[in-house]
PDB file of C-alpha atoms and ligand atoms in Angstrom:
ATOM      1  CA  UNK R 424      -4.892 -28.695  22.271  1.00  0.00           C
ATOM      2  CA  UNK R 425      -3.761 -32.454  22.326  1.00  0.00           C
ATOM      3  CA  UNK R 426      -1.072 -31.371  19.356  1.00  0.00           C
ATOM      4  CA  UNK R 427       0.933 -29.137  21.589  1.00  0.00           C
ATOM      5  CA  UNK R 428       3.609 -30.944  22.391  1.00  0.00           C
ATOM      6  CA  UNK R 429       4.139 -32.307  18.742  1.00  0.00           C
ATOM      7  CA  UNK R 430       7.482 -31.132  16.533  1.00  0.00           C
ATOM      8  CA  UNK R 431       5.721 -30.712  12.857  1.00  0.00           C
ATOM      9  CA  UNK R 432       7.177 -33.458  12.012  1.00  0.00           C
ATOM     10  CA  UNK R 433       5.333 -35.632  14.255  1.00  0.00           C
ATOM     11  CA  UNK R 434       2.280 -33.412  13.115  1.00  0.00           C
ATOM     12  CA  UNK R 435       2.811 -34.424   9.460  1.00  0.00           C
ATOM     13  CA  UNK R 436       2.744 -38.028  10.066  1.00  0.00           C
ATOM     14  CA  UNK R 437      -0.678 -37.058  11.450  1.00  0.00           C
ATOM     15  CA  UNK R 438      -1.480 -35.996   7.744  1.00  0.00           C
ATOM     16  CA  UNK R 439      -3.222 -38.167   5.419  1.00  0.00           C
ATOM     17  CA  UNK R 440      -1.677 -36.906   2.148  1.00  0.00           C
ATOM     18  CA  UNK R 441      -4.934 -38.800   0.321  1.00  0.00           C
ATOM     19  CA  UNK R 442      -7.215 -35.957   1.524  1.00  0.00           C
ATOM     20  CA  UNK R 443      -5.292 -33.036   1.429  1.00  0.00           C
ATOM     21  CA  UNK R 444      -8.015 -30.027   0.500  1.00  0.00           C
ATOM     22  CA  UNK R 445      -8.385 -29.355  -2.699  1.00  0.00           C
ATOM     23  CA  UNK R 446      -9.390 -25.683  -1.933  1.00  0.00           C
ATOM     24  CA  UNK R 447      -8.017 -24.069   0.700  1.00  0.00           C
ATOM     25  CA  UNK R 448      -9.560 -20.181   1.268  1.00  0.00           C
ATOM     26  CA  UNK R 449      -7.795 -18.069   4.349  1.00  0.00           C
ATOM     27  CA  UNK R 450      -9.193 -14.742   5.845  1.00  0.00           C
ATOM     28  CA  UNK R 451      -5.414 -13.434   6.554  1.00  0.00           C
ATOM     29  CA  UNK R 452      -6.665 -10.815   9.196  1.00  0.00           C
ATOM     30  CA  UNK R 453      -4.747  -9.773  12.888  1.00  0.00           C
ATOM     31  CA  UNK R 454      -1.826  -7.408  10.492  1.00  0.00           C
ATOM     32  CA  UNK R 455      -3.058  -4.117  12.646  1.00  0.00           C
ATOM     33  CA  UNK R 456      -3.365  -6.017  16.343  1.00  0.00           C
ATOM     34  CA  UNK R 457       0.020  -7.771  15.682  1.00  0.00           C
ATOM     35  CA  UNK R 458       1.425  -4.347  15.129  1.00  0.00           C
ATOM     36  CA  UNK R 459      -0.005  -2.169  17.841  1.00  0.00           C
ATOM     37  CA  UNK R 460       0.748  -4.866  20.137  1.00  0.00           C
ATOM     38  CA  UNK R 461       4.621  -4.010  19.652  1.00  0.00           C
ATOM     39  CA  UNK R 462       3.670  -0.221  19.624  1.00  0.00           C
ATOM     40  CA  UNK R 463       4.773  -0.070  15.637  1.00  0.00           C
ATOM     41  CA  UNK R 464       2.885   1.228  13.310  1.00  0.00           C
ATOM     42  CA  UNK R 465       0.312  -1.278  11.269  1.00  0.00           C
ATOM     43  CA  UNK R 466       1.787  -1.363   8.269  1.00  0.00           C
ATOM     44  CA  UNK R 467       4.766  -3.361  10.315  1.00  0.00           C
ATOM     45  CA  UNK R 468       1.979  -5.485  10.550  1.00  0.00           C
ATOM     46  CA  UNK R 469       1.194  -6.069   6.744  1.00  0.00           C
ATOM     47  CA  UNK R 470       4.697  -6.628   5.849  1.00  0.00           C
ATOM     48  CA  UNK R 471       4.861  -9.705   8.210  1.00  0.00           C
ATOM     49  CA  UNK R 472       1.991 -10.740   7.205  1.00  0.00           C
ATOM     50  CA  UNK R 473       3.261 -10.753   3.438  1.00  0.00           C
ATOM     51  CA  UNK R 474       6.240 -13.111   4.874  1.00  0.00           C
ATOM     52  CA  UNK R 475       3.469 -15.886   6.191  1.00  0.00           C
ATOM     53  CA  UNK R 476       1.939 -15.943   2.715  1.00  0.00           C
ATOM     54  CA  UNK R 477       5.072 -16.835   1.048  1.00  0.00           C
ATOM     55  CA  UNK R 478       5.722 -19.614   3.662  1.00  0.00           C
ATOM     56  CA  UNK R 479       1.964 -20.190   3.611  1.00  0.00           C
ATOM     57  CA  UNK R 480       1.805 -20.929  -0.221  1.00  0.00           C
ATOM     58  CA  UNK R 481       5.451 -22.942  -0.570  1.00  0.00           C
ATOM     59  CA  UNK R 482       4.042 -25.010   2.602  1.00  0.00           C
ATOM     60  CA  UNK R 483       0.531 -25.169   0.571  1.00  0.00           C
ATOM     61  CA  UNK R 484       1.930 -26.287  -2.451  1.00  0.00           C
ATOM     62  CA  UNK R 485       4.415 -28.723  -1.362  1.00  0.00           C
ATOM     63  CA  UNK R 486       1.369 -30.395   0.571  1.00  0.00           C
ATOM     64  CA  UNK R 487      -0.521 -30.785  -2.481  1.00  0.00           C
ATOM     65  CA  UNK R 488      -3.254 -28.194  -2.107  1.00  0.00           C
ATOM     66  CA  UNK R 489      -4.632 -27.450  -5.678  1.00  0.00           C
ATOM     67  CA  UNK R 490      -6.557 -23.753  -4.942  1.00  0.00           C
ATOM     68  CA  UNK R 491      -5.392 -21.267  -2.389  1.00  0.00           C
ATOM     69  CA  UNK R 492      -7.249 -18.418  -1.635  1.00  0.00           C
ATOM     70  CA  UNK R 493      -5.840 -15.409   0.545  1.00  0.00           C
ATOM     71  CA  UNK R 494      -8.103 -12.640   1.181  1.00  0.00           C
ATOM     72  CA  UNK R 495      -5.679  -9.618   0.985  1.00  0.00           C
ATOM     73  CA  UNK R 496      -7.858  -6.437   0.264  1.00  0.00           C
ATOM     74  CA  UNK R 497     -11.593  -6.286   0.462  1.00  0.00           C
ATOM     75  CA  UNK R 498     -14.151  -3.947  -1.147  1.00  0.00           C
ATOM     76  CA  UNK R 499     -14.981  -2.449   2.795  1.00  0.00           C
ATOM     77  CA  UNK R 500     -10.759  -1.728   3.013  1.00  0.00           C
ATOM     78  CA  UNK R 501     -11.413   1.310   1.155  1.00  0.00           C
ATOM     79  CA  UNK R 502     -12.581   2.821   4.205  1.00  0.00           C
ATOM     80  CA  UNK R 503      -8.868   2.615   5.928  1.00  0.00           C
ATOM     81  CA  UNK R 504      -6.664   5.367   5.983  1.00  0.00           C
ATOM     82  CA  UNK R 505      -4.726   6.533   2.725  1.00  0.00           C
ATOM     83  CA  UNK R 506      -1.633   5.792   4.149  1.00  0.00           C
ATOM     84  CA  UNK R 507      -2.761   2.353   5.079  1.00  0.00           C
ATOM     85  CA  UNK R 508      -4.244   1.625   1.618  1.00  0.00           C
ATOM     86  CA  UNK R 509      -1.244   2.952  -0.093  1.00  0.00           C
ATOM     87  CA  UNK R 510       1.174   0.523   2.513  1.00  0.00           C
ATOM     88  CA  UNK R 511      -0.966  -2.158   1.660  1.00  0.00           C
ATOM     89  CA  UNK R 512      -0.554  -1.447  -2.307  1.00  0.00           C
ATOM     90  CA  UNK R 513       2.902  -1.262  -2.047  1.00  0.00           C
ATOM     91  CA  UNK R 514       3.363  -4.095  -0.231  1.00  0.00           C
ATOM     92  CA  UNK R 515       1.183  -6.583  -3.087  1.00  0.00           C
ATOM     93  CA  UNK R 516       3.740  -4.474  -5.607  1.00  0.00           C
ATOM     94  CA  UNK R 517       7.086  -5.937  -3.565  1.00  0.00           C
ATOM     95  CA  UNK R 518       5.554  -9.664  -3.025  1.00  0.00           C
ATOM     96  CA  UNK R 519       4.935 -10.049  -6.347  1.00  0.00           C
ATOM     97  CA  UNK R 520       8.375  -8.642  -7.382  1.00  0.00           C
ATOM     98  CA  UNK R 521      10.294 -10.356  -4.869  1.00  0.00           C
ATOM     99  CA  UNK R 522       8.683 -13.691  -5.649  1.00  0.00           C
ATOM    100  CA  UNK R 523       7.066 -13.807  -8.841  1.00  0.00           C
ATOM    101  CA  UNK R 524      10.207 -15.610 -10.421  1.00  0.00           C
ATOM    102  CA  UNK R 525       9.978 -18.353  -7.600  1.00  0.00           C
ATOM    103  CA  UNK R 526       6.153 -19.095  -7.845  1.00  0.00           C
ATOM    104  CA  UNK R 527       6.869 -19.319 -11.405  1.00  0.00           C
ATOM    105  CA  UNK R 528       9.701 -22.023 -10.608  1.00  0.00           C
ATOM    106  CA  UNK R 529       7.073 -23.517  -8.812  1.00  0.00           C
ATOM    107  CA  UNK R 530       4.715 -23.708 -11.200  1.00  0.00           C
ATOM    108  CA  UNK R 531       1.853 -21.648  -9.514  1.00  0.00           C
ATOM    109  CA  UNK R 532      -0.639 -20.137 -11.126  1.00  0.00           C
ATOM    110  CA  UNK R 533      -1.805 -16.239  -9.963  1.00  0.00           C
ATOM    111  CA  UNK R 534      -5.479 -15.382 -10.258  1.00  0.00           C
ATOM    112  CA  UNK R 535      -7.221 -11.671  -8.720  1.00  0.00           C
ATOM    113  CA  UNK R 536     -10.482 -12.374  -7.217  1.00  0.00           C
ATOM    114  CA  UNK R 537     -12.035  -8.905  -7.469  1.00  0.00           C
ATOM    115  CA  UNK R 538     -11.916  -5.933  -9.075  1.00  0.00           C
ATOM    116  CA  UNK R 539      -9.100  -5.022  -9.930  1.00  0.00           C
ATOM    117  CA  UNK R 540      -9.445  -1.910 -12.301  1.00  0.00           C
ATOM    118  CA  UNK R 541     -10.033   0.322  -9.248  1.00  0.00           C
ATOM    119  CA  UNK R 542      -6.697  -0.713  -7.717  1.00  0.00           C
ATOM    120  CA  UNK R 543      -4.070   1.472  -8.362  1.00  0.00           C
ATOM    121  CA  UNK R 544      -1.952   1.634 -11.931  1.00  0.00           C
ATOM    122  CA  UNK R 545       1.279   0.497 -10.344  1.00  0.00           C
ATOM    123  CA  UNK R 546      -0.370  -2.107  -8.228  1.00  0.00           C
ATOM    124  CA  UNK R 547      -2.822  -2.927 -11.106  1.00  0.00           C
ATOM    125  CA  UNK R 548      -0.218  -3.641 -13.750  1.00  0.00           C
ATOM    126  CA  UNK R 549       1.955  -5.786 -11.319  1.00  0.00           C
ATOM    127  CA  UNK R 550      -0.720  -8.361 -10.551  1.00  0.00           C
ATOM    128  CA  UNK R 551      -1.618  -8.051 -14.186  1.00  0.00           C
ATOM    129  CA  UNK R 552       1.397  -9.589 -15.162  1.00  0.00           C
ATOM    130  CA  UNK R 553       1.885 -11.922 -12.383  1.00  0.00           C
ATOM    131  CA  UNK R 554      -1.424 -13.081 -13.932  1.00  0.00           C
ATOM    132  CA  UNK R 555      -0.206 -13.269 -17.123  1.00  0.00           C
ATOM    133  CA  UNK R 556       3.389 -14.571 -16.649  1.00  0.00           C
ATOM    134  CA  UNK R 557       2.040 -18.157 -14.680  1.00  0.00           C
ATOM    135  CA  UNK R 558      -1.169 -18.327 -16.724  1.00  0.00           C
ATOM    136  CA  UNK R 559       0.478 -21.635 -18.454  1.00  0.00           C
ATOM    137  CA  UNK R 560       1.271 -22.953 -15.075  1.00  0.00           C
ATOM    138  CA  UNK R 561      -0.315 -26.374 -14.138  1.00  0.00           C
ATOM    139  CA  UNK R 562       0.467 -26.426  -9.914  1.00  0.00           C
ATOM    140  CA  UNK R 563      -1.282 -24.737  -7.491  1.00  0.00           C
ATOM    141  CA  UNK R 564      -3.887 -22.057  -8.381  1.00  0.00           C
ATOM    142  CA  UNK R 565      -2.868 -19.392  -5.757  1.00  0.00           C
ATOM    143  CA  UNK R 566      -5.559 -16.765  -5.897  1.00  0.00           C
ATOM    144  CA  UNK R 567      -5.574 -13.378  -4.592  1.00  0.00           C
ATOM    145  CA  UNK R 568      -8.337 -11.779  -3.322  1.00  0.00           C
ATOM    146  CA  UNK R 569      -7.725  -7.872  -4.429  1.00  0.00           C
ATOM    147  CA  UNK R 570     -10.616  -5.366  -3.802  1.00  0.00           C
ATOM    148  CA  UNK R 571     -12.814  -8.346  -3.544  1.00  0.00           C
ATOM    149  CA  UNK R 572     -16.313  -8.482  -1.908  1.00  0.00           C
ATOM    150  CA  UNK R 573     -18.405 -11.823  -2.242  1.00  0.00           C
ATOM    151  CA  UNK R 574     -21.755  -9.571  -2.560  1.00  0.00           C
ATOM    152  CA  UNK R 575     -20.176  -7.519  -5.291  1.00  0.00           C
ATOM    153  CA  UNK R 576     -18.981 -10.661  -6.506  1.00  0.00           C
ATOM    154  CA  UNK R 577     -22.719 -11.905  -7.214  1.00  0.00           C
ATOM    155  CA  UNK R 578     -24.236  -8.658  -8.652  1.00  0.00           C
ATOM    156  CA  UNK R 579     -21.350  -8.681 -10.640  1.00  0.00           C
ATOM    157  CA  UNK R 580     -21.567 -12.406 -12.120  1.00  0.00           C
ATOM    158  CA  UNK R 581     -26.049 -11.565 -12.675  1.00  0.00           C
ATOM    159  CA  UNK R 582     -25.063  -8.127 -14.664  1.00  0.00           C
ATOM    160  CA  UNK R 583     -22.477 -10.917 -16.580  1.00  0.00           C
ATOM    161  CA  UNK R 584     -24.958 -13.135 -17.254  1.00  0.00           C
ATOM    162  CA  UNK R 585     -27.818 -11.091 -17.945  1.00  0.00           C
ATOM    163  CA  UNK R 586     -25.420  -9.413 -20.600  1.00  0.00           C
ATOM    164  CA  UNK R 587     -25.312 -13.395 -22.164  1.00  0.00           C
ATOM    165  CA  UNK R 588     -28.890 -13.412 -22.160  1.00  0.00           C
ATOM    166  CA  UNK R 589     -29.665 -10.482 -23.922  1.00  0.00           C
ATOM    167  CA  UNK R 590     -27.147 -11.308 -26.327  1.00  0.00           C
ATOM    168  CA  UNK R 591     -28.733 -14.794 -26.740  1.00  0.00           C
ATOM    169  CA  UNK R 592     -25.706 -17.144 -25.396  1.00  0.00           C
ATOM    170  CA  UNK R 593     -28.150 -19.119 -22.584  1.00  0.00           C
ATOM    171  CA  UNK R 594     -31.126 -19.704 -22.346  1.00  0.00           C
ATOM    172  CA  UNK R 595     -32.518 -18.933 -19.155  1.00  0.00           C
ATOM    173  CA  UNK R 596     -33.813 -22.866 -18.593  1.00  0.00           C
ATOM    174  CA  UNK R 597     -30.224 -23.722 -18.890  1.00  0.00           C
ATOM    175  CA  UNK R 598     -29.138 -21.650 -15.806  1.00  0.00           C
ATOM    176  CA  UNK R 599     -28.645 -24.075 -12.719  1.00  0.00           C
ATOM    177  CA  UNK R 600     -25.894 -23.425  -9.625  1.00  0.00           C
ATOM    178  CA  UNK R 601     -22.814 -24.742 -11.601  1.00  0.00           C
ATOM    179  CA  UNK R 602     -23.872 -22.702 -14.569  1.00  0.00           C
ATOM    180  CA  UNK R 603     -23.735 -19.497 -12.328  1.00  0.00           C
ATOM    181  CA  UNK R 604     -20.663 -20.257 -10.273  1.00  0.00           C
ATOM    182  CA  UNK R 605     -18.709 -19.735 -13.749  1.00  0.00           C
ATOM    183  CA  UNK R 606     -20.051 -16.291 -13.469  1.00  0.00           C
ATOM    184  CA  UNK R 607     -18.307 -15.404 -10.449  1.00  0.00           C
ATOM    185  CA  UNK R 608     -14.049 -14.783  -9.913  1.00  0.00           C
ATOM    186  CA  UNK R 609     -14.012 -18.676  -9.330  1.00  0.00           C
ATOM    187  CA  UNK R 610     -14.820 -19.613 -12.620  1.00  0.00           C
ATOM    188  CA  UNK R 611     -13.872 -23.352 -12.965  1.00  0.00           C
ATOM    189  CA  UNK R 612     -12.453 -23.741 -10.064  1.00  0.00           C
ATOM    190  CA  UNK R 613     -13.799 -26.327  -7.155  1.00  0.00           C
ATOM    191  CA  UNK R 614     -15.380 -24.350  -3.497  1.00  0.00           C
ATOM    192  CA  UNK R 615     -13.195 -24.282  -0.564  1.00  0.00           C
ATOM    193  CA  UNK R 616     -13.175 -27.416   1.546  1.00  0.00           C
ATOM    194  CA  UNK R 617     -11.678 -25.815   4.070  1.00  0.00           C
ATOM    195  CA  UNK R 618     -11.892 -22.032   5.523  1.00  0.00           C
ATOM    196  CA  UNK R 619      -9.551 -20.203   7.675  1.00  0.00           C
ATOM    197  CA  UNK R 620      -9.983 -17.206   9.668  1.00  0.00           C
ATOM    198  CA  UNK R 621      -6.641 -16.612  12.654  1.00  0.00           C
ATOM    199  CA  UNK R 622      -7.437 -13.501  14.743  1.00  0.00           C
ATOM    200  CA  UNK R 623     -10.293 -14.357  17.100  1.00  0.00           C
ATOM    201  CA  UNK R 624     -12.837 -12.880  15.137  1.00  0.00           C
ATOM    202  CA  UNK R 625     -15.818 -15.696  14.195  1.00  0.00           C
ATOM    203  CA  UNK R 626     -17.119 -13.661  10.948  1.00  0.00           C
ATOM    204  CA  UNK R 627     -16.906 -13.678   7.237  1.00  0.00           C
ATOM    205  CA  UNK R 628     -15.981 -10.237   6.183  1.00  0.00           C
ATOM    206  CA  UNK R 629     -17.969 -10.862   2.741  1.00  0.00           C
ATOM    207  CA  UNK R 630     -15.564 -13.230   1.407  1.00  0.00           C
ATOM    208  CA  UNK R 631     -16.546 -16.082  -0.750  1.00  0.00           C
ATOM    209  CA  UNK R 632     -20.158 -16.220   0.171  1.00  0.00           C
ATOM    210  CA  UNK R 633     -21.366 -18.358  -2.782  1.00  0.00           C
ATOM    211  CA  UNK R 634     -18.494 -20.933  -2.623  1.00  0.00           C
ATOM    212  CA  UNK R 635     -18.635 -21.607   0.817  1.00  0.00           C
ATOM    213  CA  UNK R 636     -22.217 -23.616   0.978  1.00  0.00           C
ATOM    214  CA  UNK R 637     -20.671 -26.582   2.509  1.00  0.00           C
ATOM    215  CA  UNK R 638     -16.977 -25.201   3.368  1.00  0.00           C
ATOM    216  CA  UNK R 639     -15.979 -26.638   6.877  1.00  0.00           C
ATOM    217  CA  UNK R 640     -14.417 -23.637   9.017  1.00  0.00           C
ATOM    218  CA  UNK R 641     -11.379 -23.846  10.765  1.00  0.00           C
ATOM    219  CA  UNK R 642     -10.694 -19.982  13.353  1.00  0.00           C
ATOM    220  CA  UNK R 643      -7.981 -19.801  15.973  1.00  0.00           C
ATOM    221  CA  UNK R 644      -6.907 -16.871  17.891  1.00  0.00           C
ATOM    222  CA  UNK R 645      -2.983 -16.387  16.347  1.00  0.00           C
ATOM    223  CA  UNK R 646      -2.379 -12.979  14.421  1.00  0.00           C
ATOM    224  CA  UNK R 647      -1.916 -13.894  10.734  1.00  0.00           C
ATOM    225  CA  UNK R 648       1.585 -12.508  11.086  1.00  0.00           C
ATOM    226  CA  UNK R 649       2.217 -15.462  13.569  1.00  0.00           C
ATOM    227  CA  UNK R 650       0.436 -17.938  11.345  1.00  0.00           C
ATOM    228  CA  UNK R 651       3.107 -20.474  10.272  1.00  0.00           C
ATOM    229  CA  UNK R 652       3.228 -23.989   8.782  1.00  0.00           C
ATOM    230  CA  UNK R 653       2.375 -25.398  11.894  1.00  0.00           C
ATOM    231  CA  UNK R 654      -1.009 -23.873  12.330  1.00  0.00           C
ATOM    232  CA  UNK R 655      -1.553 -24.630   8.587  1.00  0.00           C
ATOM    233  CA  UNK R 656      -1.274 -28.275   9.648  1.00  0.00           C
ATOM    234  CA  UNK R 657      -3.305 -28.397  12.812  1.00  0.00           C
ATOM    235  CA  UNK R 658      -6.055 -26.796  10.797  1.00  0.00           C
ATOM    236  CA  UNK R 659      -5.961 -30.220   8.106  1.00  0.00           C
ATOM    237  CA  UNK R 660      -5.665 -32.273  10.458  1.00  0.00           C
ATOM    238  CA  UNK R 661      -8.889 -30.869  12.126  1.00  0.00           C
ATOM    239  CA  UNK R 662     -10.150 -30.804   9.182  1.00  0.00           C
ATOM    240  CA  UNK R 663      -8.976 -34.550   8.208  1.00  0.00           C
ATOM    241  CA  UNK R 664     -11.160 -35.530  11.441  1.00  0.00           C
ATOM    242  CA  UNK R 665     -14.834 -34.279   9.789  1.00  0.00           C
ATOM    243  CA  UNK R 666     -17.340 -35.783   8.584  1.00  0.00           C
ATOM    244  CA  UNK R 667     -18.838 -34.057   5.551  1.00  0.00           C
ATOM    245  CA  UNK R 668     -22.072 -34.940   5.070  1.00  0.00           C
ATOM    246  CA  UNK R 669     -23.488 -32.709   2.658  1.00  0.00           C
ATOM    247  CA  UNK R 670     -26.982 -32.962   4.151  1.00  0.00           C
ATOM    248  CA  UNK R 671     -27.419 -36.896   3.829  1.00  0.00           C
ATOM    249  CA  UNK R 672     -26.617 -38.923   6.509  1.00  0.00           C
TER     250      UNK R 672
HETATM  251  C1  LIG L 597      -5.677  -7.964   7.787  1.00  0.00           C
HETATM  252  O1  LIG L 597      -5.221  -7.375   8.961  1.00  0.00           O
HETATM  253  C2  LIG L 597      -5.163  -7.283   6.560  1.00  0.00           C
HETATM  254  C3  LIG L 597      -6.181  -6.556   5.796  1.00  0.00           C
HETATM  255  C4  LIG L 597      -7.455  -6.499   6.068  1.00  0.00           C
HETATM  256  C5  LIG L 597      -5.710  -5.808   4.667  1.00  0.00           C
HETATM  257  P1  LIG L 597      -5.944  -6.120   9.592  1.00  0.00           P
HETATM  258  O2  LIG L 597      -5.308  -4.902   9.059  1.00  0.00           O
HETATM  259  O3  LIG L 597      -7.414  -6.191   9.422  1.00  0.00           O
HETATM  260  O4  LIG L 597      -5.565  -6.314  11.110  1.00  0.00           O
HETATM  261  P2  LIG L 597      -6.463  -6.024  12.380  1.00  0.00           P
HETATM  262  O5  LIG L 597      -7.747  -6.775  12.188  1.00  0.00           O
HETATM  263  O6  LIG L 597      -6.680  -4.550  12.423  1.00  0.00           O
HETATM  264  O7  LIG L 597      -5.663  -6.529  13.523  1.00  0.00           O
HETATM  265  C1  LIG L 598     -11.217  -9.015   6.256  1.00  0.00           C
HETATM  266  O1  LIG L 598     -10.564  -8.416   7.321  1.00  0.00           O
HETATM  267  C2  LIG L 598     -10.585  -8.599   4.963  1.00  0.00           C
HETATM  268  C3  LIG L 598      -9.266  -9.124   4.697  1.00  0.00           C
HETATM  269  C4  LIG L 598      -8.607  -9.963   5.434  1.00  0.00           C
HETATM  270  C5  LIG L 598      -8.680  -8.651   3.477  1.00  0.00           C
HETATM  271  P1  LIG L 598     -11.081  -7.066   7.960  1.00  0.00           P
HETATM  272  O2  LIG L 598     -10.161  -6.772   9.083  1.00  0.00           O
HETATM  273  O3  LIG L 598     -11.229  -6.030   6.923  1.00  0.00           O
HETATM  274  O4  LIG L 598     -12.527  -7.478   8.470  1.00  0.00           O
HETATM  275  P2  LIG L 598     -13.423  -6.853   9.607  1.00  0.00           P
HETATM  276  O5  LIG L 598     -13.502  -5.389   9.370  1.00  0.00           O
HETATM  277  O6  LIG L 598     -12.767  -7.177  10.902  1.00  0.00           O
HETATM  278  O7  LIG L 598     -14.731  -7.552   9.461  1.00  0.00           O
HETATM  279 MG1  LIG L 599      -8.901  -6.992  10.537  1.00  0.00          MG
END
């Protein structure tokens, strides 16, 4: 990679702060391999990982990045160990009472993306009223994906707007693609420009699969507990160097 020899601050002057992504949706996966590679046990794994999405979403912010997106728990995570699941729940219960003061400071906003009634009542109510305490804030949109799946995502928005049909809110003429997308857990919000998945693995794990049409993706091989404001960069810059075309010319 030609940027390996650059401090970030170099890297940053490689930045043009004109086209910073408006949406920015990560995959934060690698907790478990991050863990096992220093023989402790994975939930060593998703505590680090909790420290790179604080620096992940000050660094976000302070760039200018209107929408982050962090995949945290999917609807498939169910299937992990109790102990796992409950680690994980725990953890979302400490970030958001260890920080939700300073990402209120910072004027960011906390959305789920998911379901969140079938998380559990201590977890639940926590991201309930991180939800509620920066609903008036105007920065960054940080949202949270939280027993999310983007195929449950879709049935979910058609049973939604079926529900509006019966009752006689829309006509079904006046559906179109924009009109559905405020069906989903994105509702109002623009699609990711840009896509991150660290760990190696080249796959979507059923996350955002209507948004991400004409998302450019970004993968790299670091563990998400290694992923730092550095890689955050390289990945704009990369990103900075495409050409979108949208399926002109
Ligand atoms: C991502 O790390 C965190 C969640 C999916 C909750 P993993 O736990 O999937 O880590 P690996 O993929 O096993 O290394
Ligand atoms: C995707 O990671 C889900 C999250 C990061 C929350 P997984 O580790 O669950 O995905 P797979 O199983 O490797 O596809
Ligand atoms: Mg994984």
């Amino acid at each position: 990679m030609k940027y390996k020899d650059l401090t970030i601050e170099q890297l940053k002057q490689k930045l043009d702060y004109n086209k910073i992504p408006k949406h920015i949706a990560i995959i934060m996966d690698g907790n478990g391999r991050w863990a096992n590679k220093r023989l402790l046990p994975r939930n060593f794994g998703h505590k680090e990982g909790m420290e790179r999405v604080v620096e992940i979403v000050e660094v976000s912010s302070t760039l200018g990045v209107k929408y982050l997106s962090l995949y945290a728990f999917s609807t498939e995570n169910w299937k992990r160990p109790i102990d796992e699941i409950q680690g994980l729940m725990k953890i979302l219960v400490q970030y958001i009472r260890r920080e939700l003061e300073r990402l209120y400071k910072n004027n960011i906003r906390i959305q789920a993306l998911g379901d969140i009634e079938r998380l559990p009542d201590f977890a639940k109510e926590e991201v309930i009223r991180a939800i509620k305490t920066t609903s008036e804030n105007t920065g960054m949109t940080l949202n949270i994906g939280l027993n999310y799946g983007g195929r449950g995502e879709i049935v979910t928005g058609i049973k939604k707007l079926y529900n509006d049909i019966s009752a006689g809110n829309i006509n079904i003429d006046d559906i179109d693609e924009k009109v559905f997308s405020n069906y989903l857990y994105t509702k109002n919000q623009p699609d990711p420009d840009l896509l991150i998945r660290p760990s190696g693995e080249l796959r979507l794990s059923n996350f955002m699969l209507y948004q991400i049409a004409y998302t450019e993706f970004w993968f790299s091989d670091t563990l998400w507990p290694d992923f730092n404001e550095r890689e955050l960069i390289l990945s704009i810059i990369d990103f900075q160097n495409r050409n979108r075309r949208y399926g002109g010319v």
